[in-house]
mmCIF file of C-alpha atoms in Angstrom:
data_model
loop_
_atom_site.group_PDB
_atom_site.id
_atom_site.type_symbol
_atom_site.label_atom_id
_atom_site.label_comp_id
_atom_site.label_asym_id
_atom_site.label_seq_id
_atom_site.Cartn_x
_atom_site.Cartn_y
_atom_site.Cartn_z
ATOM 1 C CA UNK U 17 31.640 51.733 14.326
ATOM 2 C CA UNK U 18 32.634 52.935 18.046
ATOM 3 C CA UNK U 19 29.779 55.184 18.116
ATOM 4 C CA UNK U 20 27.197 52.454 17.269
ATOM 5 C CA UNK U 21 28.747 50.351 20.145
ATOM 6 C CA UNK U 22 28.050 53.319 22.693
ATOM 7 C CA UNK U 23 24.671 53.642 21.345
ATOM 8 C CA UNK U 24 23.725 50.092 21.472
ATOM 9 C CA UNK U 25 25.169 49.839 25.420
ATOM 10 C CA UNK U 26 23.186 53.222 26.247
ATOM 11 C CA UNK U 27 20.014 52.073 24.765
ATOM 12 C CA UNK U 28 18.060 49.014 26.841
ATOM 13 C CA UNK U 29 16.853 46.176 24.186
ATOM 14 C CA UNK U 30 14.085 43.966 25.110
ATOM 15 C CA UNK U 31 14.352 40.055 23.811
ATOM 16 C CA UNK U 32 11.086 38.392 23.285
ATOM 17 C CA UNK U 33 11.487 34.582 23.021
ATOM 18 C CA UNK U 34 8.462 33.241 20.886
ATOM 19 C CA UNK U 35 7.552 29.820 21.890
ATOM 20 C CA UNK U 36 4.795 27.627 20.260
ATOM 21 C CA UNK U 37 1.669 27.397 22.590
ATOM 22 C CA UNK U 38 0.623 23.956 22.684
ATOM 23 C CA UNK U 39 -3.208 23.385 23.157
ATOM 24 C CA UNK U 40 -5.105 20.043 23.082
ATOM 25 C CA UNK U 41 -8.518 20.449 22.026
ATOM 26 C CA UNK U 42 -10.865 17.834 20.975
ATOM 27 C CA UNK U 43 -9.784 15.083 18.308
ATOM 28 C CA UNK U 44 -12.672 13.336 16.325
ATOM 29 C CA UNK U 45 -13.391 10.028 17.615
ATOM 30 C CA UNK U 46 -14.731 6.856 15.717
ATOM 31 C CA UNK U 47 -16.540 3.883 16.668
ATOM 32 C CA UNK U 48 -17.820 0.815 14.247
ATOM 33 C CA UNK U 49 -19.919 -1.633 15.114
ATOM 34 C CA UNK U 50 -21.545 -4.427 13.360
ATOM 35 C CA UNK U 51 -23.411 -7.456 13.950
ATOM 36 C CA UNK U 52 -24.336 -10.515 11.360
ATOM 37 C CA UNK U 53 -27.988 -11.230 11.379
ATOM 38 C CA UNK U 54 -29.602 -14.557 10.309
ATOM 39 C CA UNK U 55 -32.291 -12.811 7.619
ATOM 40 C CA UNK U 56 -32.286 -11.021 4.088
ATOM 41 C CA UNK U 57 -31.249 -7.682 4.019
ATOM 42 C CA UNK U 58 -35.169 -6.839 3.268
ATOM 43 C CA UNK U 59 -36.166 -7.952 6.180
ATOM 44 C CA UNK U 60 -33.457 -6.525 8.649
ATOM 45 C CA UNK U 61 -34.293 -3.371 6.582
ATOM 46 C CA UNK U 62 -38.038 -3.322 7.202
ATOM 47 C CA UNK U 63 -37.181 -3.004 11.263
ATOM 48 C CA UNK U 64 -34.224 -0.732 11.195
ATOM 49 C CA UNK U 65 -35.029 1.428 7.973
ATOM 50 C CA UNK U 66 -37.488 3.230 9.782
ATOM 51 C CA UNK U 67 -35.956 5.989 11.440
ATOM 52 C CA UNK U 68 -37.932 6.841 14.139
ATOM 53 C CA UNK U 69 -38.765 3.249 14.832
ATOM 54 C CA UNK U 70 -35.450 2.880 16.944
ATOM 55 C CA UNK U 71 -37.470 2.399 20.163
ATOM 56 C CA UNK U 72 -38.938 -1.010 18.766
ATOM 57 C CA UNK U 73 -35.501 -2.422 18.774
ATOM 58 C CA UNK U 74 -32.897 -0.518 20.626
ATOM 59 C CA UNK U 75 -33.020 -2.048 24.155
ATOM 60 C CA UNK U 76 -31.463 1.519 25.638
ATOM 61 C CA UNK U 77 -34.125 3.475 24.255
ATOM 62 C CA UNK U 78 -37.476 4.085 26.253
ATOM 63 C CA UNK U 79 -39.442 6.034 23.464
ATOM 64 C CA UNK U 80 -38.742 7.930 19.766
ATOM 65 C CA UNK U 81 -40.965 10.267 18.221
ATOM 66 C CA UNK U 82 -40.707 11.389 14.601
ATOM 67 C CA UNK U 83 -41.046 14.506 13.004
ATOM 68 C CA UNK U 84 -40.901 14.564 9.145
ATOM 69 C CA UNK U 85 -40.785 10.787 8.552
ATOM 70 C CA UNK U 86 -38.059 9.041 6.471
ATOM 71 C CA UNK U 87 -37.119 11.695 4.358
ATOM 72 C CA UNK U 88 -34.056 14.023 4.400
ATOM 73 C CA UNK U 89 -34.577 16.398 6.938
ATOM 74 C CA UNK U 90 -36.583 14.245 9.059
ATOM 75 C CA UNK U 91 -36.255 14.087 12.986
ATOM 76 C CA UNK U 92 -36.371 12.189 15.698
ATOM 77 C CA UNK U 93 -36.538 12.935 19.600
ATOM 78 C CA UNK U 94 -35.081 9.626 21.565
ATOM 79 C CA UNK U 95 -35.715 9.230 25.038
ATOM 80 C CA UNK U 96 -33.111 7.098 26.669
ATOM 81 C CA UNK U 97 -34.096 4.793 29.697
ATOM 82 C CA UNK U 98 -31.316 6.885 31.564
ATOM 83 C CA UNK U 99 -33.589 9.976 31.325
ATOM 84 C CA UNK U 100 -31.393 11.833 28.765
ATOM 85 C CA UNK U 101 -32.785 12.692 25.215
ATOM 86 C CA UNK U 102 -31.210 12.660 21.585
ATOM 87 C CA UNK U 103 -32.579 14.995 19.235
ATOM 88 C CA UNK U 104 -31.305 13.580 15.877
ATOM 89 C CA UNK U 105 -31.848 14.899 12.127
ATOM 90 C CA UNK U 106 -31.956 12.518 9.302
ATOM 91 C CA UNK U 107 -29.393 13.764 6.598
ATOM 92 C CA UNK U 108 -29.945 10.993 4.002
ATOM 93 C CA UNK U 109 -31.962 7.946 3.336
ATOM 94 C CA UNK U 110 -31.674 5.054 0.930
ATOM 95 C CA UNK U 111 -34.085 2.305 0.744
ATOM 96 C CA UNK U 112 -32.413 0.870 -2.194
ATOM 97 C CA UNK U 113 -29.003 0.699 -0.683
ATOM 98 C CA UNK U 114 -30.309 0.123 2.747
ATOM 99 C CA UNK U 115 -28.430 2.994 4.298
ATOM 100 C CA UNK U 116 -29.010 6.184 6.357
ATOM 101 C CA UNK U 117 -26.915 9.050 7.771
ATOM 102 C CA UNK U 118 -28.011 11.067 10.683
ATOM 103 C CA UNK U 119 -26.499 13.601 13.307
ATOM 104 C CA UNK U 120 -26.721 14.486 16.689
ATOM 105 C CA UNK U 121 -28.348 18.402 16.938
ATOM 106 C CA UNK U 122 -28.158 19.275 20.045
ATOM 107 C CA UNK U 123 -25.921 17.447 22.952
ATOM 108 C CA UNK U 124 -27.520 16.246 26.334
ATOM 109 C CA UNK U 125 -24.684 14.886 28.258
ATOM 110 C CA UNK U 126 -27.084 12.985 30.636
ATOM 111 C CA UNK U 127 -27.876 10.713 27.397
ATOM 112 C CA UNK U 128 -24.229 10.251 25.891
ATOM 113 C CA UNK U 129 -21.139 12.028 27.114
ATOM 114 C CA UNK U 130 -20.554 13.579 23.812
ATOM 115 C CA UNK U 131 -20.514 17.229 22.292
ATOM 116 C CA UNK U 132 -21.903 15.946 18.677
ATOM 117 C CA UNK U 133 -21.800 12.879 16.583
ATOM 118 C CA UNK U 134 -23.185 11.698 13.079
ATOM 119 C CA UNK U 135 -23.954 8.352 12.311
ATOM 120 C CA UNK U 136 -24.611 5.987 9.396
ATOM 121 C CA UNK U 137 -26.271 2.582 9.445
ATOM 122 C CA UNK U 138 -25.804 0.297 6.358
ATOM 123 C CA UNK U 139 -27.566 -3.322 5.846
ATOM 124 C CA UNK U 140 -25.688 -5.529 3.577
ATOM 125 C CA UNK U 141 -26.073 -9.139 2.265
ATOM 126 C CA UNK U 142 -23.730 -11.580 3.930
ATOM 127 C CA UNK U 143 -24.090 -15.183 2.525
ATOM 128 C CA UNK U 144 -27.876 -16.411 3.398
ATOM 129 C CA UNK U 145 -28.280 -13.171 5.894
ATOM 130 C CA UNK U 146 -27.050 -9.447 6.408
ATOM 131 C CA UNK U 147 -24.679 -7.690 8.187
ATOM 132 C CA UNK U 148 -25.467 -4.448 9.686
ATOM 133 C CA UNK U 149 -23.059 -1.979 10.491
ATOM 134 C CA UNK U 150 -23.186 1.036 12.362
ATOM 135 C CA UNK U 151 -20.752 3.780 12.229
ATOM 136 C CA UNK U 152 -20.114 7.138 14.111
ATOM 137 C CA UNK U 153 -18.055 9.810 14.253
ATOM 138 C CA UNK U 154 -17.870 12.174 17.639
ATOM 139 C CA UNK U 155 -16.166 14.627 19.928
ATOM 140 C CA UNK U 156 -16.081 14.373 23.412
ATOM 141 C CA UNK U 157 -18.616 15.602 25.615
ATOM 142 C CA UNK U 158 -16.324 18.570 26.961
ATOM 143 C CA UNK U 159 -14.409 19.993 24.184
ATOM 144 C CA UNK U 160 -12.131 22.319 26.623
ATOM 145 C CA UNK U 161 -8.182 21.189 26.906
ATOM 146 C CA UNK U 162 -8.969 19.425 29.970
ATOM 147 C CA UNK U 163 -11.887 17.562 30.365
ATOM 148 C CA UNK U 164 -13.289 16.065 33.427
ATOM 149 C CA UNK U 165 -12.841 12.103 33.137
ATOM 150 C CA UNK U 166 -16.462 11.630 32.817
ATOM 151 C CA UNK U 167 -16.400 13.701 29.487
ATOM 152 C CA UNK U 168 -13.292 12.966 28.174
ATOM 153 C CA UNK U 169 -12.511 10.949 24.772
ATOM 154 C CA UNK U 170 -12.402 7.743 26.661
ATOM 155 C CA UNK U 171 -15.906 8.281 28.303
ATOM 156 C CA UNK U 172 -17.286 9.201 24.720
ATOM 157 C CA UNK U 173 -15.990 6.343 23.185
ATOM 158 C CA UNK U 174 -16.855 3.927 25.619
ATOM 159 C CA UNK U 175 -20.447 5.039 25.763
ATOM 160 C CA UNK U 176 -20.992 5.275 22.170
ATOM 161 C CA UNK U 177 -19.390 1.649 21.951
ATOM 162 C CA UNK U 178 -21.777 0.578 24.472
ATOM 163 C CA UNK U 179 -24.980 2.317 22.878
ATOM 164 C CA UNK U 180 -24.261 1.143 19.347
ATOM 165 C CA UNK U 181 -23.513 -2.504 20.673
ATOM 166 C CA UNK U 182 -26.730 -2.476 22.696
ATOM 167 C CA UNK U 183 -28.656 -1.236 19.548
ATOM 168 C CA UNK U 184 -27.097 -3.953 17.447
ATOM 169 C CA UNK U 185 -27.867 -6.909 20.018
ATOM 170 C CA UNK U 186 -31.432 -5.642 20.147
ATOM 171 C CA UNK U 187 -31.977 -5.393 16.458
ATOM 172 C CA UNK U 188 -30.711 -9.037 16.003
ATOM 173 C CA UNK U 189 -32.953 -10.500 18.621
ATOM 174 C CA UNK U 190 -35.756 -8.820 16.909
ATOM 175 C CA UNK U 191 -35.378 -9.629 13.661
ATOM 176 C CA UNK U 192 -34.190 -13.274 14.085
ATOM 177 C CA UNK U 193 -36.832 -13.857 17.226
ATOM 178 C CA UNK U 194 -39.218 -11.706 15.789
ATOM 179 C CA UNK U 195 -39.661 -10.377 19.721
ATOM 180 C CA UNK U 196 -39.898 -6.570 20.518
ATOM 181 C CA UNK U 197 -36.852 -5.372 22.684
#
Protein backbone atom coordinates (compact mmCIF):
# COMPACT_ATOMS: atom_id res chain seq x y z
CA UNK A 1 0.00 0.00 0.00
CA UNK A 2 2.86 2.31 0.86
CA UNK A 3 4.45 1.63 -2.52
CA UNK A 4 1.18 2.61 -4.24
CA UNK A 5 1.07 5.88 -2.30
CA UNK A 6 4.66 6.70 -3.32
CA UNK A 7 3.88 5.83 -6.96
CA UNK A 8 0.76 7.98 -6.96
CA UNK A 9 2.69 10.92 -5.53
CA UNK A 10 5.43 10.62 -8.17
CA UNK A 11 3.18 10.26 -11.24
CA UNK A 12 1.43 13.41 -12.40
CA UNK A 13 -2.30 12.99 -12.84
CA UNK A 14 -4.38 15.00 -15.25
CA UNK A 15 -7.96 15.53 -14.30
CA UNK A 16 -10.39 16.21 -17.12
CA UNK A 17 -13.68 17.75 -16.23
CA UNK A 18 -16.42 16.96 -18.68
CA UNK A 19 -19.08 19.63 -18.98
CA UNK A 20 -21.95 19.67 -21.42
CA UNK A 21 -21.59 22.00 -24.37
CA UNK A 22 -24.71 24.04 -24.75
CA UNK A 23 -25.57 25.09 -28.28
CA UNK A 24 -28.74 26.75 -29.40
CA UNK A 25 -29.41 25.94 -32.99
CA UNK A 26 -32.61 26.84 -34.78
CA UNK A 27 -35.93 25.53 -33.58
CA UNK A 28 -38.88 24.95 -35.90
CA UNK A 29 -41.36 27.82 -35.95
CA UNK A 30 -45.02 27.72 -36.91
CA UNK A 31 -47.60 30.20 -38.16
CA UNK A 32 -51.28 29.47 -38.60
CA UNK A 33 -53.56 32.06 -40.20
CA UNK A 34 -57.17 31.73 -41.28
CA UNK A 35 -59.95 33.82 -42.77
CA UNK A 36 -63.68 33.33 -43.26
CA UNK A 37 -64.95 34.11 -46.74
CA UNK A 38 -68.58 34.63 -47.72
CA UNK A 39 -68.51 32.12 -50.58
CA UNK A 40 -68.86 28.36 -50.98
CA UNK A 41 -65.64 26.29 -50.82
CA UNK A 42 -65.89 25.50 -54.54
CA UNK A 43 -65.87 29.22 -55.41
CA UNK A 44 -62.91 29.91 -53.10
CA UNK A 45 -61.04 26.89 -54.50
CA UNK A 46 -61.44 28.23 -58.05
CA UNK A 47 -59.27 31.17 -56.98
CA UNK A 48 -56.82 29.70 -54.46
CA UNK A 49 -56.63 26.17 -55.90
CA UNK A 50 -54.50 27.02 -58.91
CA UNK A 51 -51.01 26.76 -57.45
CA UNK A 52 -49.28 29.28 -59.70
CA UNK A 53 -52.13 31.82 -59.67
CA UNK A 54 -51.08 33.36 -56.34
CA UNK A 55 -50.30 36.57 -58.22
CA UNK A 56 -54.03 37.04 -58.94
CA UNK A 57 -54.97 37.38 -55.26
CA UNK A 58 -51.89 37.99 -53.04
CA UNK A 59 -51.13 41.73 -52.77
CA UNK A 60 -47.42 41.17 -52.01
CA UNK A 61 -46.85 39.17 -55.21
CA UNK A 62 -45.81 40.93 -58.42
CA UNK A 63 -45.88 37.78 -60.59
CA UNK A 64 -45.92 34.00 -60.44
CA UNK A 65 -44.63 31.63 -63.11
CA UNK A 66 -45.67 27.97 -63.28
CA UNK A 67 -43.78 24.86 -64.23
CA UNK A 68 -45.67 21.54 -64.52
CA UNK A 69 -49.05 22.88 -63.36
CA UNK A 70 -51.12 21.67 -60.42
CA UNK A 71 -49.77 18.13 -60.09
CA UNK A 72 -47.42 17.01 -57.33
CA UNK A 73 -43.95 18.02 -58.43
CA UNK A 74 -45.24 21.22 -60.03
CA UNK A 75 -43.32 24.40 -59.28
CA UNK A 76 -43.93 28.11 -59.09
CA UNK A 77 -41.48 30.98 -59.06
CA UNK A 78 -43.05 33.81 -57.11
CA UNK A 79 -41.60 37.30 -57.50
CA UNK A 80 -42.54 39.58 -54.63
CA UNK A 81 -43.04 43.32 -54.94
CA UNK A 82 -40.00 43.76 -52.65
CA UNK A 83 -37.87 42.16 -55.39
CA UNK A 84 -37.32 38.83 -53.64
CA UNK A 85 -38.24 35.51 -55.20
CA UNK A 86 -39.69 32.30 -53.79
CA UNK A 87 -39.00 29.05 -55.63
CA UNK A 88 -41.70 26.68 -54.38
CA UNK A 89 -42.50 23.06 -55.16
CA UNK A 90 -45.94 21.46 -54.90
CA UNK A 91 -45.90 18.36 -52.72
CA UNK A 92 -49.58 17.47 -52.84
CA UNK A 93 -52.76 18.81 -54.45
CA UNK A 94 -56.21 17.45 -53.63
CA UNK A 95 -59.10 19.08 -55.48
CA UNK A 96 -61.65 16.92 -53.64
CA UNK A 97 -60.65 18.05 -50.15
CA UNK A 98 -59.62 21.55 -51.28
CA UNK A 99 -56.08 21.37 -49.93
CA UNK A 100 -52.52 21.61 -51.17
CA UNK A 101 -49.08 21.47 -49.57
CA UNK A 102 -45.87 22.97 -50.87
CA UNK A 103 -42.33 23.89 -49.77
CA UNK A 104 -39.62 26.44 -50.42
CA UNK A 105 -36.75 25.08 -52.51
CA UNK A 106 -34.10 27.79 -52.23
CA UNK A 107 -34.07 30.51 -49.60
CA UNK A 108 -34.02 34.16 -50.67
CA UNK A 109 -33.58 36.17 -47.48
CA UNK A 110 -34.66 39.34 -49.32
CA UNK A 111 -38.04 37.72 -49.98
CA UNK A 112 -38.59 36.30 -46.47
CA UNK A 113 -36.07 36.00 -43.60
CA UNK A 114 -36.46 32.22 -43.35
CA UNK A 115 -34.14 29.42 -44.42
CA UNK A 116 -36.85 26.98 -45.42
CA UNK A 117 -40.56 26.41 -45.04
CA UNK A 118 -43.39 24.09 -45.85
CA UNK A 119 -46.99 25.21 -45.97
CA UNK A 120 -50.51 23.90 -46.43
CA UNK A 121 -53.59 25.76 -47.68
CA UNK A 122 -56.98 24.25 -46.85
CA UNK A 123 -60.52 25.42 -47.69
CA UNK A 124 -63.38 24.03 -45.57
CA UNK A 125 -67.10 24.80 -45.29
CA UNK A 126 -67.99 27.31 -42.58
CA UNK A 127 -71.72 27.97 -42.27
CA UNK A 128 -72.88 29.48 -45.56
CA UNK A 129 -69.28 30.36 -46.47
CA UNK A 130 -65.76 29.00 -46.19
CA UNK A 131 -62.79 29.02 -43.88
CA UNK A 132 -59.36 29.18 -45.48
CA UNK A 133 -56.44 28.10 -43.31
CA UNK A 134 -52.80 28.69 -44.24
CA UNK A 135 -50.39 26.80 -42.01
CA UNK A 136 -46.62 27.11 -42.30
CA UNK A 137 -43.58 25.60 -40.59
CA UNK A 138 -40.15 27.13 -41.06
CA UNK A 139 -36.69 27.86 -39.69
CA UNK A 140 -35.21 31.31 -39.18
CA UNK A 141 -33.09 32.91 -41.87
CA UNK A 142 -29.77 32.38 -40.08
CA UNK A 143 -29.53 28.88 -38.67
CA UNK A 144 -26.37 29.63 -36.68
CA UNK A 145 -26.33 29.83 -32.90
CA UNK A 146 -26.40 33.64 -32.71
CA UNK A 147 -28.35 35.04 -35.67
CA UNK A 148 -28.57 38.76 -36.35
CA UNK A 149 -31.91 40.25 -35.33
CA UNK A 150 -33.15 40.56 -38.94
CA UNK A 151 -32.70 36.78 -39.45
CA UNK A 152 -33.91 35.62 -36.01
CA UNK A 153 -36.87 33.44 -35.03
CA UNK A 154 -38.87 36.58 -34.23
CA UNK A 155 -38.09 38.18 -37.60
CA UNK A 156 -39.02 34.99 -39.47
CA UNK A 157 -42.26 34.61 -37.54
CA UNK A 158 -43.25 38.25 -38.06
CA UNK A 159 -42.54 38.06 -41.82
CA UNK A 160 -44.39 34.77 -42.32
CA UNK A 161 -47.38 36.00 -40.29
CA UNK A 162 -47.53 39.20 -42.37
CA UNK A 163 -47.17 37.30 -45.66
CA UNK A 164 -49.95 34.85 -44.79
CA UNK A 165 -52.26 37.55 -43.35
CA UNK A 166 -51.81 39.82 -46.40
CA UNK A 167 -52.46 36.87 -48.70
CA UNK A 168 -55.63 35.81 -46.92
CA UNK A 169 -56.89 39.41 -46.89
CA UNK A 170 -56.24 39.61 -50.65
CA UNK A 171 -57.94 36.28 -51.26
CA UNK A 172 -61.02 37.39 -49.30
CA UNK A 173 -61.23 40.65 -51.28
CA UNK A 174 -60.79 38.82 -54.60
CA UNK A 175 -63.48 36.20 -53.89
CA UNK A 176 -66.02 38.40 -52.13
CA UNK A 177 -65.58 41.47 -54.29
CA UNK A 178 -64.75 39.70 -57.50
CA UNK A 179 -61.80 42.08 -57.81
CA UNK A 180 -58.24 41.34 -58.71
CA UNK A 181 -55.69 42.25 -56.07
